Coordinates of C-alpha atoms and ligand atoms in Angstrom, one line a residue:
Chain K
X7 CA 62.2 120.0 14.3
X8 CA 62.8 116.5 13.6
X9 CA 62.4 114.1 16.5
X10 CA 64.9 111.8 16.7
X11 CA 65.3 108.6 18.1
X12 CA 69.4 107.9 17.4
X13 CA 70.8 111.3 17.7
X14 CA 71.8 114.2 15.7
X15 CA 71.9 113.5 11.3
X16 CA 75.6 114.8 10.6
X17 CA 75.6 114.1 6.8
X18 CA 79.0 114.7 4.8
X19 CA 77.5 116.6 1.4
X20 CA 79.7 115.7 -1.4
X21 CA 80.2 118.8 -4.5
X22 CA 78.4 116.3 -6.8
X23 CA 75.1 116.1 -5.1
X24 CA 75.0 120.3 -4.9
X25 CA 77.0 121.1 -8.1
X26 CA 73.9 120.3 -10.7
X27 CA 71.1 122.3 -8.9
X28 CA 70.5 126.1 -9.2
X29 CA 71.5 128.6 -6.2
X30 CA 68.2 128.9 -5.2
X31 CA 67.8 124.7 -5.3
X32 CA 70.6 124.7 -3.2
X33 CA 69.7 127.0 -0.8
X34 CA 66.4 125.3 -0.6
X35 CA 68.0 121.9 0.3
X36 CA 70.3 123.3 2.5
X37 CA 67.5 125.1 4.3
X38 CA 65.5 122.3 4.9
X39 CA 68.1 119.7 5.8
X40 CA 68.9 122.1 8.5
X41 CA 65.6 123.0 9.5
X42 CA 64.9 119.0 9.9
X43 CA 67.8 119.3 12.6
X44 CA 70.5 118.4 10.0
X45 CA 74.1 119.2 10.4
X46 CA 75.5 119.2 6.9
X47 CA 79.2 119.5 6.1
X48 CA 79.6 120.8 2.2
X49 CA 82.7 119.6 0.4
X50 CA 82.8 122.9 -1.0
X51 CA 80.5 125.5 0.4
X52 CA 79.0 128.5 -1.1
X53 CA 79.7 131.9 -2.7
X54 CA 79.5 134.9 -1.0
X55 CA 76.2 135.9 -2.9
X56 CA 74.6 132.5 -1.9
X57 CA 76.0 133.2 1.8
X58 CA 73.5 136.5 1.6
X59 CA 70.7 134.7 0.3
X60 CA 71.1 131.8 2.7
X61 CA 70.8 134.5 5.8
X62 CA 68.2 136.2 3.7
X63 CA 66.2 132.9 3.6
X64 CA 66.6 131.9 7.4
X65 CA 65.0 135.0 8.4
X66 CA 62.3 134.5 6.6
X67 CA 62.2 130.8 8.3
X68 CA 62.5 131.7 11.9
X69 CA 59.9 130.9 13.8
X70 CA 60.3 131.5 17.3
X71 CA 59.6 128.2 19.0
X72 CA 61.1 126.0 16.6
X73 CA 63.6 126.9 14.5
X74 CA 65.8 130.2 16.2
X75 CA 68.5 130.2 12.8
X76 CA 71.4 128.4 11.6
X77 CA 75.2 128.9 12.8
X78 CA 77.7 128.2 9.4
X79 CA 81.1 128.2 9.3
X80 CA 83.7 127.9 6.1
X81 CA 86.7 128.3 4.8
X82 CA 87.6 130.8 2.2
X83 CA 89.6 129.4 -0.7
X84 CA 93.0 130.8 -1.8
X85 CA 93.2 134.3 -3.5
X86 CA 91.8 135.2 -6.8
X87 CA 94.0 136.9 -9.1
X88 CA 93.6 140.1 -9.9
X89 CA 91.8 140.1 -13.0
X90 CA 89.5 137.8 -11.6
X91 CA 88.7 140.1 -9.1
X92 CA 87.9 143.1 -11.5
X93 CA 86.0 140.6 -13.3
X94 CA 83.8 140.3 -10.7
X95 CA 84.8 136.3 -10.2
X96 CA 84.1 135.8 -6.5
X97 CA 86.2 133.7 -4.0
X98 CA 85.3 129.9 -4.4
X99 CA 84.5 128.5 -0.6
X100 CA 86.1 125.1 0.6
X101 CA 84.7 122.8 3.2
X102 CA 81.3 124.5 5.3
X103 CA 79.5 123.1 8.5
X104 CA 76.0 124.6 8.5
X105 CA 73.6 123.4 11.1
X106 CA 70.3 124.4 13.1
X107 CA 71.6 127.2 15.7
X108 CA 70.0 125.3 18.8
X109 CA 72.2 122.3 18.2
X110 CA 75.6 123.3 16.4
X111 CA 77.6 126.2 17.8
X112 CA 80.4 127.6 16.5
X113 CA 83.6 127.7 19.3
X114 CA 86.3 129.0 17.4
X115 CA 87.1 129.6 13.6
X116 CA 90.9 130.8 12.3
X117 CA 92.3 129.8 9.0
X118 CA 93.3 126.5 10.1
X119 CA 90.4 125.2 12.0
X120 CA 86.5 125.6 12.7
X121 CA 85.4 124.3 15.9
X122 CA 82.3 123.1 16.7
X123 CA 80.3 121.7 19.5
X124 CA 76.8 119.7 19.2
X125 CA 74.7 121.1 22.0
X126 CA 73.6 118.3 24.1
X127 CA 70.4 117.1 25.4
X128 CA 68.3 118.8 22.7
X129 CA 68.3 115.7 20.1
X130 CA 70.7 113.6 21.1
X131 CA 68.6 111.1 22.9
Chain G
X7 CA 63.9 156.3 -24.1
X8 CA 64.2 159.9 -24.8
X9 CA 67.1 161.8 -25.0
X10 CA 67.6 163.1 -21.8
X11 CA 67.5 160.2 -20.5
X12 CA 69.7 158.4 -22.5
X13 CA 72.3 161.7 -21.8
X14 CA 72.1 160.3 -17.9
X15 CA 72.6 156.7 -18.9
X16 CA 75.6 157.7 -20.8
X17 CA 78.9 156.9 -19.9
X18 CA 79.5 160.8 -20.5
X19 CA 77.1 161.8 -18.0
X20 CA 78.9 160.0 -15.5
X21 CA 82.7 161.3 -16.8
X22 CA 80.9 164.3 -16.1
X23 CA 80.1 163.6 -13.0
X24 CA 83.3 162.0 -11.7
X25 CA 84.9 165.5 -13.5
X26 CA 82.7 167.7 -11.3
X27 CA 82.3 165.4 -8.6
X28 CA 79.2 165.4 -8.1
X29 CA 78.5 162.0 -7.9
X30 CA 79.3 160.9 -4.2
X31 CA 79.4 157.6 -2.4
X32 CA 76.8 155.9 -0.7
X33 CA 78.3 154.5 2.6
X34 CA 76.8 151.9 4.3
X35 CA 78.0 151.2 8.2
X36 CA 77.5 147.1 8.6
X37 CA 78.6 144.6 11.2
X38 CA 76.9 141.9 13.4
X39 CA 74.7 143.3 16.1
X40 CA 76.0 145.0 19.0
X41 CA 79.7 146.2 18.0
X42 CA 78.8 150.2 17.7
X43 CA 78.0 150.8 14.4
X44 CA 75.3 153.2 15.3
X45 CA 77.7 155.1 18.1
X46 CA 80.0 154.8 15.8
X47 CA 77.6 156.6 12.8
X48 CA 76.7 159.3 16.0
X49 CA 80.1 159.9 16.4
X50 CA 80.6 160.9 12.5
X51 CA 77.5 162.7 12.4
X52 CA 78.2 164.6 15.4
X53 CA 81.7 165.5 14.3
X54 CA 80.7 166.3 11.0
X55 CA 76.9 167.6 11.0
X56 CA 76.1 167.9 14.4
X57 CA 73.1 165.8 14.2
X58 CA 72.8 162.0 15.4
X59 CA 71.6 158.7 13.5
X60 CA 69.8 156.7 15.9
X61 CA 69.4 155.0 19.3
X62 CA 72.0 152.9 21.4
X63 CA 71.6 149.6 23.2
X64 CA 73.6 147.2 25.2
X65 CA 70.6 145.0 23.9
X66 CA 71.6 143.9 20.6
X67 CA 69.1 144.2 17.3
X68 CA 68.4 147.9 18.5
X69 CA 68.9 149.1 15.0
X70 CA 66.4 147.2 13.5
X71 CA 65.6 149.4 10.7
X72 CA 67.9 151.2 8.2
X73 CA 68.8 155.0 9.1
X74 CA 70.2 157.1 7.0
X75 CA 71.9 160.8 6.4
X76 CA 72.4 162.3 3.2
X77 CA 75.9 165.0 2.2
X78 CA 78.0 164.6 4.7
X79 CA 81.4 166.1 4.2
X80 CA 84.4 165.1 6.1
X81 CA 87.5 167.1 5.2
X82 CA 90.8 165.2 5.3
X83 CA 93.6 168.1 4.9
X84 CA 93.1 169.2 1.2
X85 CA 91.1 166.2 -0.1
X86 CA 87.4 165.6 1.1
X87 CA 84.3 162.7 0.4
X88 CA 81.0 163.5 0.5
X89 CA 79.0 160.7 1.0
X90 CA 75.6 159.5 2.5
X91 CA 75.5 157.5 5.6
X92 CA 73.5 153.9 5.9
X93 CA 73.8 152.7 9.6
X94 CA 72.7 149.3 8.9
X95 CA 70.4 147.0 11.4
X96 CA 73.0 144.4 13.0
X97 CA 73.5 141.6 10.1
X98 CA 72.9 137.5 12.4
X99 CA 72.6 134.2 10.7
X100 CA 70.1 133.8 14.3
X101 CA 68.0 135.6 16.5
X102 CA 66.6 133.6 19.6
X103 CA 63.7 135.5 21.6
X104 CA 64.8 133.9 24.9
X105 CA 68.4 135.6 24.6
X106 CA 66.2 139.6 24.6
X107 CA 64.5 137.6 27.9
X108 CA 67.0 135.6 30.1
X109 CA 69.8 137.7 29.4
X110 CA 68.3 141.2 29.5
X111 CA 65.3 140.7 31.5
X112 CA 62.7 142.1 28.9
X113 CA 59.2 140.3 29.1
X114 CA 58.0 137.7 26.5
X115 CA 56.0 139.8 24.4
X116 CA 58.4 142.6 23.8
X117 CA 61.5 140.0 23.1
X118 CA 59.0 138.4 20.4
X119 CA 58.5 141.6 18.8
X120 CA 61.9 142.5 18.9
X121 CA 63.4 139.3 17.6
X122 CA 60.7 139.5 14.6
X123 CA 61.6 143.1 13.6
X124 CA 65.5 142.3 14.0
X125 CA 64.8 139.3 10.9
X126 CA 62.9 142.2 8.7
X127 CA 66.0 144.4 9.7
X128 CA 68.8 141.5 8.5
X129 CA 67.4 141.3 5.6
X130 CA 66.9 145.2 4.8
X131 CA 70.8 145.3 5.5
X132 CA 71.5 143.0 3.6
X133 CA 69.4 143.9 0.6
X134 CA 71.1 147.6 0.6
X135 CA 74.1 145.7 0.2
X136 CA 73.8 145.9 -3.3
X137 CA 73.4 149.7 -3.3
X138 CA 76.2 150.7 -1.7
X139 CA 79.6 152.2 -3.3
X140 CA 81.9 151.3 0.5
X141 CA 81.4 149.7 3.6
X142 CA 83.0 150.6 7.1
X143 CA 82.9 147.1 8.3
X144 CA 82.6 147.6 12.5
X145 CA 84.2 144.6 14.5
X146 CA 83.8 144.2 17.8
X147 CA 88.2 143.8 19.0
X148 CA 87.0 142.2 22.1
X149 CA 85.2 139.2 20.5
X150 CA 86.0 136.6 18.3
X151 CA 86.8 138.2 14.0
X152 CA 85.9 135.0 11.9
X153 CA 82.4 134.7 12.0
X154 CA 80.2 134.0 9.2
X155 CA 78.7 137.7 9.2
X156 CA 81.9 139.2 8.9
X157 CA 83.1 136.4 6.4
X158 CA 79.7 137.2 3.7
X159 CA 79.5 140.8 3.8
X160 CA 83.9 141.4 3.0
X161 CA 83.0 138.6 0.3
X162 CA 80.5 140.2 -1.0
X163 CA 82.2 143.7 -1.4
X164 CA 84.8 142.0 -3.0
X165 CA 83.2 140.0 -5.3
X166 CA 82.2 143.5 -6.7
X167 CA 85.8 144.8 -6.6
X168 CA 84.2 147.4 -3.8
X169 CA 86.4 149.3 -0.8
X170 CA 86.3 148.0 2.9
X171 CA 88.0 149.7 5.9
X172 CA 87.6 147.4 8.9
X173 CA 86.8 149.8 12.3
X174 CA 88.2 147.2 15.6
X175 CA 86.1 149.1 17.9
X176 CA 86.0 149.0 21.8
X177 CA 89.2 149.3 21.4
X178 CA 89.0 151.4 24.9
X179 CA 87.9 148.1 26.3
X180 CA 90.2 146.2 28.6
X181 CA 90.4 142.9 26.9
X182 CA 90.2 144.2 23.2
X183 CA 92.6 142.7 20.9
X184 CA 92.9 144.7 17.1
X185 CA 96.0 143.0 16.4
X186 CA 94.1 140.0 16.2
X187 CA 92.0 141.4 13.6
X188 CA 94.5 143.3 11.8
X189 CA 96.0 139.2 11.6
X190 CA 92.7 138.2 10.4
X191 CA 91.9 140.2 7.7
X192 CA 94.9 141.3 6.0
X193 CA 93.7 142.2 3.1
X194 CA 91.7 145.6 3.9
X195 CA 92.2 148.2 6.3
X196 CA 92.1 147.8 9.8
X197 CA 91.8 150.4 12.0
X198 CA 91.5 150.2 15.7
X199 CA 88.7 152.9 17.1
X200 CA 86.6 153.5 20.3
X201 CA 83.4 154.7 19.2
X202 CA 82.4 155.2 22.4
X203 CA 85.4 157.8 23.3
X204 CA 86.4 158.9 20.0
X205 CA 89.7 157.5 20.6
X206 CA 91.9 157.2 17.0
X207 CA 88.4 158.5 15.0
X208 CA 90.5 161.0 12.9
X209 CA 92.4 158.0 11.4
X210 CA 89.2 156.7 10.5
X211 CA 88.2 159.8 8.5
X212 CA 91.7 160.2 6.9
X213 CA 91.2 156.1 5.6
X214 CA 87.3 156.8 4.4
X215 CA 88.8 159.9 2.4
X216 CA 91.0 157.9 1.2
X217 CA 89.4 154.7 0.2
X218 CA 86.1 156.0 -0.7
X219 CA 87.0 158.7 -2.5
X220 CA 88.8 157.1 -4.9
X221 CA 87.0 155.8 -8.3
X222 CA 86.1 152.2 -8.8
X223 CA 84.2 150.1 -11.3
X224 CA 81.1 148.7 -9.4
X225 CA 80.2 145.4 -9.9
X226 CA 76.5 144.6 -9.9
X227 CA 75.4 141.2 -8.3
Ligands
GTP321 N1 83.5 150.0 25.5 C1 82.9 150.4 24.3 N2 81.6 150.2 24.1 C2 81.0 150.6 23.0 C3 81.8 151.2 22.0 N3 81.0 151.5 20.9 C4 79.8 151.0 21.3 N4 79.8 150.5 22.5 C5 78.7 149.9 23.3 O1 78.2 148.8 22.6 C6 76.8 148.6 22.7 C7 76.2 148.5 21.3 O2 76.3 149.8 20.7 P1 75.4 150.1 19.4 O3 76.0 151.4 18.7 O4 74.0 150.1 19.7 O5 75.8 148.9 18.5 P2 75.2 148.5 17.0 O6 76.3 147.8 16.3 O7 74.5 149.7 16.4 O8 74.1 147.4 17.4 P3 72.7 146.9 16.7 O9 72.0 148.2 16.2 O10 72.0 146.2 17.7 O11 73.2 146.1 15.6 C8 76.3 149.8 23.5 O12 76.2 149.5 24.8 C9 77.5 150.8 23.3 O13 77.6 151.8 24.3 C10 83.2 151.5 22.2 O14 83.9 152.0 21.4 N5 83.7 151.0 23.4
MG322 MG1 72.6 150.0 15.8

């Protein structure tokens, strides 16, 4: 975990800084912003295959006295069509917050609104 | 390749198969940790084979490997699905030792080892993901739909065009809510159960026949 001395990182992610790299370089820079103690919010966030892998990855991280997971929220995008569907053309993610579980946690998610609270005292100095 | 293989390969091998049906579906039972999927996979075995799947805990992560059962029939009026059963480890995006401790007093030793072996078992469900033909999705009606878990495994099935049925368990539970559910998710199945008491269990085997029966074309990832 990162120490810091002015508070949490809470970096905005634009789709141009993800859109050029692989999956698995994303992943990979996702992973270790987060693990640094990194709250990232994606501009678009990731496909459902990626969203497996990601988990996949962070259980493979966890280490029990530093880094206990990551909580991630998104929104799905609008409906593909059907042809899409049978295509196998998965659902294109909007907006994601993904952060280190012991300092973002997820309140409430609907289709409208994710909310979040930054767990105090643990970074924030 | 010789020829017998290439006869089992062949797209007539598996007309044949969907003719005869012979071919069944692998069903995997997946949710976050803690909602019931394995009462709920006891409950189906027990109705169905007699037998049971695996051990129950108010301590979540108490599947943390994947059990499974093969040809079980469930009959459905005239129709019927024979499938085999995947009660899958509790899928979390975090597992915190302390949580096994402070909230359910075991000691540090036996919350480490529990916490490691419920990582191995996220990512064993996870990886028979892609070997499964349906899901029965378990929810917990009492807690909060929208979470991420929930959120990657329906995306993933439906990236690869396969079935869901949604089970709102606890539904027996005093504060349980499946019309939120139902709101969240409406475009599969939900169908409000109690694992624990069996309560509206026959409208889960009447959707399964249903839904899993039918023929799709499977997507690989
Ligand atoms: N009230 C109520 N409790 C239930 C029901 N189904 C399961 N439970 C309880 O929920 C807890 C978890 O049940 P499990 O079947 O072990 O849950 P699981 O999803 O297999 O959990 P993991 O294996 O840890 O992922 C136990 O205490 C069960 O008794 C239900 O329909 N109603
Ligand atoms: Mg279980």
């Amino acid at each position: 975990m990162a120490k810091k001395d002015g508070g949490i990182a809470f970096n905005l992610i634009s789709h141009q800084k993800l859109e050029h790299l692989s999956s698995s370089d994303k992943l990979k820079y996702i992973l270790n912003e987060v693990k640094e103690g990194r709250i990232l919010v994606l501009e678009h966030g990731l496909t459902p295959t990626e969203q497996a892998k990601l988990i996949e990855h962070t259980m493979k991280e966890i280490n029990h006295d530093t880094f206990i997971g990551i909580e991630i929220g998104g929104y799905e995008n609008e409906k593909v069509g059907f042809f899409q569907r049978v295509f196998g053309v998965a659902k294109k993610p909007r907006m994601t917050v993904i952060g280190p579980a012991h300092l973002l946690k997820m309140v409430h998610k609907d289709n409208d609104m994710i909310e979040t609270t930054i767990i105090p005292g643990k970074g924030a100095s | 390749m010789g020829i017998l293989e290439r006869f089992r390969e062949s797209k007539f091998s598996k007309m044949i198969k969907k003719v005869f049906g012979k071919s069944h579906a692998k069903i995997g039972i997946y949710g976050p940790p803690n909602v019931g999927k394995t009462t709920l996979a006891n409950r189906i075995l027990r109705d169905w084979t007699g037998d049971i799947m695996g051990s129950v805990s108010e301590v979540p992560h108490e599947t943390r490997r994947a059990k499974w059962k093969n040809n079980i029939r469930i009959n459905n009026g005239g129709s019927s699905l024979t499938m085999d059963l995947v009660d899958t480890p509790g899928i979390a995006t975090k597992i915190d030792f302390k949580e096994f401790m402070n909230m359910y007093g075991m000691d540090k030793d036996a919350s480490r080892m529990r916490a490691k072996e419920a990582t191995e078992g996220v990512i064993e469900a996870i990886r028979w993901l892609d070997d499964i033909d349906g899901v029965v999705l378990v929810m917990d009606a009492t807690q909060d739909p929208f979470t991420q878990v929930n959120v990657t495994i329906i995306g993933n099935l439906e990236a690869r065009n396969l079935p869901i049925l949604i089970a709102a368990n606890k539904i027996d539970a005093e504060n349980a809510s499946p019309a939120t559910l139902k709101s969240a998710f409406p475009q599969h199945p939900v169908i409000p159960i109690s694992a624990l008491t069996g309560y509206n269990t026959e409208n889960l085997y009447t959707m399964m026949v249903k839904e899993f029966g039918k023929k799709r074309h499977k997507k690989r990832r």
